[in-house]
Coordinates of C-alpha atoms in Angstrom, one line a residue:
X4 CA 92.7 51.1 69.2
X5 CA 92.4 54.1 66.9
X6 CA 95.1 56.8 67.3
X7 CA 97.8 55.1 69.2
X8 CA 100.3 55.8 66.5
X9 CA 99.7 59.5 66.7
X10 CA 102.9 61.3 68.4
X11 CA 100.5 63.6 70.6
X12 CA 98.8 60.8 72.4
X13 CA 102.0 59.5 73.5
X14 CA 103.8 62.6 75.3
X15 CA 106.9 62.0 77.1
X16 CA 108.8 64.2 79.7
X17 CA 110.5 66.3 76.8
X18 CA 107.5 67.4 75.3
X19 CA 106.1 68.3 78.7
X20 CA 109.3 70.4 79.4
X21 CA 108.9 72.1 76.3
X22 CA 105.5 72.9 76.9
X23 CA 106.4 74.3 80.7
X24 CA 109.6 76.0 79.5
X25 CA 107.4 77.8 76.3
X26 CA 104.2 78.6 79.0
X27 CA 107.0 80.4 81.7
X28 CA 108.8 82.2 79.0
X29 CA 104.9 83.6 78.0
X30 CA 104.2 84.4 81.5
X31 CA 107.6 86.0 82.2
X32 CA 107.4 88.2 79.5
X33 CA 104.1 89.3 79.8
X34 CA 105.4 90.5 83.8
X35 CA 107.5 92.9 81.7
X36 CA 104.8 94.3 79.5
X37 CA 102.8 96.9 81.3
X38 CA 99.7 98.6 79.7
X39 CA 100.6 102.4 78.8
X40 CA 98.9 104.0 81.5
X41 CA 99.7 101.3 84.0
X42 CA 101.4 103.5 86.8
X43 CA 101.3 103.4 90.6
X44 CA 99.8 107.1 90.7
X45 CA 96.9 108.9 90.9
X46 CA 97.1 112.8 89.7
X47 CA 97.9 115.1 92.3
X48 CA 95.1 117.6 91.4
X49 CA 92.7 114.5 91.8
X50 CA 93.4 113.9 95.4
X51 CA 94.1 117.5 96.3
X52 CA 91.7 118.8 99.2
X53 CA 90.5 115.4 99.6
X54 CA 90.8 112.9 102.5
X55 CA 93.3 110.5 101.6
X56 CA 91.7 107.0 100.0
X57 CA 91.4 103.8 101.7
X58 CA 94.3 101.2 100.8
X59 CA 93.3 99.1 97.7
X60 CA 91.5 96.0 98.8
X61 CA 92.9 92.8 97.1
X62 CA 90.0 90.8 97.4
X63 CA 88.2 93.0 94.7
X64 CA 90.5 92.4 92.1
X65 CA 91.1 89.7 89.2
X66 CA 94.7 88.6 89.2
X67 CA 96.1 87.2 85.9
X68 CA 96.5 83.8 87.7
X69 CA 95.3 80.5 86.7
X70 CA 94.4 78.0 89.5
X71 CA 92.1 75.6 87.6
X72 CA 89.2 74.3 89.8
X73 CA 91.1 75.7 93.1
X74 CA 90.2 79.2 94.4
X75 CA 93.0 82.1 94.6
X76 CA 94.2 83.1 97.8
X77 CA 95.7 86.3 99.1
X78 CA 98.1 84.9 101.5
X79 CA 100.2 88.5 102.5
X80 CA 99.0 92.2 101.6
X81 CA 101.0 95.3 103.0
X82 CA 100.0 99.5 102.2
X83 CA 101.7 102.2 102.1
X84 CA 102.7 105.1 99.6
X85 CA 105.2 103.6 97.3
X86 CA 105.5 106.2 94.8
X87 CA 105.5 109.6 96.9
X88 CA 102.3 111.0 95.4
X89 CA 100.4 111.1 98.7
X90 CA 97.8 107.8 97.8
X91 CA 98.0 104.6 99.3
X92 CA 99.1 101.1 97.2
X93 CA 98.6 97.9 98.4
X94 CA 101.5 95.3 97.8
X95 CA 99.2 91.5 97.8
X96 CA 101.0 88.3 97.7
X97 CA 98.7 85.5 96.1
X98 CA 98.8 81.9 95.3
X99 CA 96.5 79.0 94.4
X100 CA 94.9 77.4 97.2
X101 CA 96.2 74.0 98.0
X102 CA 95.8 71.3 100.8
X103 CA 99.8 70.5 101.1
X104 CA 103.2 71.8 99.1
X105 CA 104.4 75.5 98.0
X106 CA 102.4 76.6 95.4
X107 CA 104.4 79.7 93.5
X108 CA 103.3 83.1 94.6
X109 CA 102.7 86.4 92.4
X110 CA 103.2 89.1 93.9
X111 CA 101.2 92.5 92.4
X112 CA 100.9 96.3 93.4
X113 CA 97.4 97.9 93.2
X114 CA 96.4 101.1 93.0
X115 CA 92.8 102.8 93.2
X116 CA 91.5 104.6 90.4
X117 CA 90.3 108.3 91.0
X118 CA 87.1 106.9 90.4
X119 CA 86.5 105.4 94.2
X120 CA 83.5 103.4 93.4
X121 CA 85.7 101.4 90.7
X122 CA 87.7 98.1 91.4
X123 CA 91.5 98.9 92.2
X124 CA 93.7 97.6 89.4
X125 CA 96.8 95.9 89.1
X126 CA 100.0 98.2 88.3
X127 CA 102.6 96.3 88.3
X128 CA 103.4 92.6 88.5
X129 CA 107.2 92.1 90.9
X130 CA 106.6 88.4 90.7
X131 CA 105.0 86.2 88.4
X132 CA 104.0 82.7 89.5
X133 CA 105.6 81.6 86.4
X134 CA 109.1 82.1 88.3
X135 CA 108.5 79.6 90.9
X136 CA 109.0 81.4 94.0
X137 CA 107.3 81.7 97.0
X138 CA 107.1 84.8 99.2
X139 CA 108.0 83.8 102.9
X140 CA 107.5 87.4 104.4
X141 CA 106.5 90.7 102.9
X142 CA 107.0 94.5 104.2
X143 CA 106.8 98.2 103.1
X144 CA 108.7 100.5 104.9
X145 CA 109.8 104.0 103.4
X146 CA 108.1 103.7 100.4
X147 CA 110.0 100.4 99.5
X148 CA 108.7 96.7 99.1
X149 CA 110.7 93.9 101.1
X150 CA 110.5 90.2 100.9
X151 CA 112.0 86.8 101.7
X152 CA 111.7 84.5 98.9
X153 CA 112.2 80.8 98.5
X154 CA 113.4 78.9 95.1
X155 CA 115.0 76.3 94.1
X156 CA 118.9 76.0 92.9
X157 CA 118.5 73.5 90.6
X158 CA 115.4 71.9 88.1
X159 CA 116.3 68.5 90.1
X160 CA 115.0 69.8 93.4
X161 CA 111.7 68.6 94.3
X162 CA 109.3 71.3 94.2
X163 CA 108.0 70.8 97.6
X164 CA 111.5 71.7 99.1
X165 CA 113.2 74.7 98.4
X166 CA 116.7 75.2 98.9
X167 CA 117.3 79.0 98.1
X168 CA 116.4 82.2 100.5
X169 CA 116.8 85.2 98.5
X170 CA 116.0 88.9 100.2
X171 CA 114.2 91.2 97.3
X172 CA 113.6 94.7 97.1
X173 CA 111.6 96.8 95.1
X174 CA 111.1 100.3 94.8
X175 CA 109.4 103.1 92.6
X176 CA 112.5 105.0 90.7
X177 CA 112.1 106.5 87.0
X178 CA 108.6 105.7 86.8
X179 CA 108.6 102.0 87.8
X180 CA 109.6 99.4 90.1
X181 CA 113.3 98.4 90.1
X182 CA 114.3 95.4 91.8
X183 CA 117.2 94.9 94.2
X184 CA 118.8 92.0 95.6
X185 CA 121.1 91.5 99.1
X186 CA 124.5 90.7 97.8
X187 CA 124.7 86.5 97.6
X188 CA 126.7 86.4 100.6
X189 CA 123.8 87.4 102.8
X190 CA 121.0 86.4 100.8
X191 CA 121.0 83.4 99.4
X192 CA 121.4 79.9 101.6
X193 CA 120.6 76.7 101.6
X194 CA 116.9 76.2 103.6

């Protein structure tokens, strides 16, 4: 058969591992890079004297998640004023639809542009799907975002069965969302 002697026609597990690692690195790096105008705030002058805008609707956003032939599901959402500017932002947890298993979650902060007819936009990526975490709970309280996140202690743990649970918290500080984690003695446990 033609082409059987070509290396790329006979991928081995190492090829798949190298590809997955490279893709994960690119997605992780992209989650730290934000456009220069990406802020969770709207100008105070633009909102002065107006009624507060409704929370941004995640169903009107195109998330940067490739689900192939499957649809993307918004599985959790919570809203609140995350940066103290008087406007409401929405935190959305999304993942690819599946009939079984626990696909990784993405956690995004949405803000409504000053032009109310414009679609909401993503202003921050708190957790990218490439990080291989599943969000179990999500809350917004007093400007802080809290989530219980399931993950894996090693690459040998089957992707169906997360074995680590962490409690993460994000707060708006110094013009960006800063992540913190409860101490390991309290937040990491076998699930």
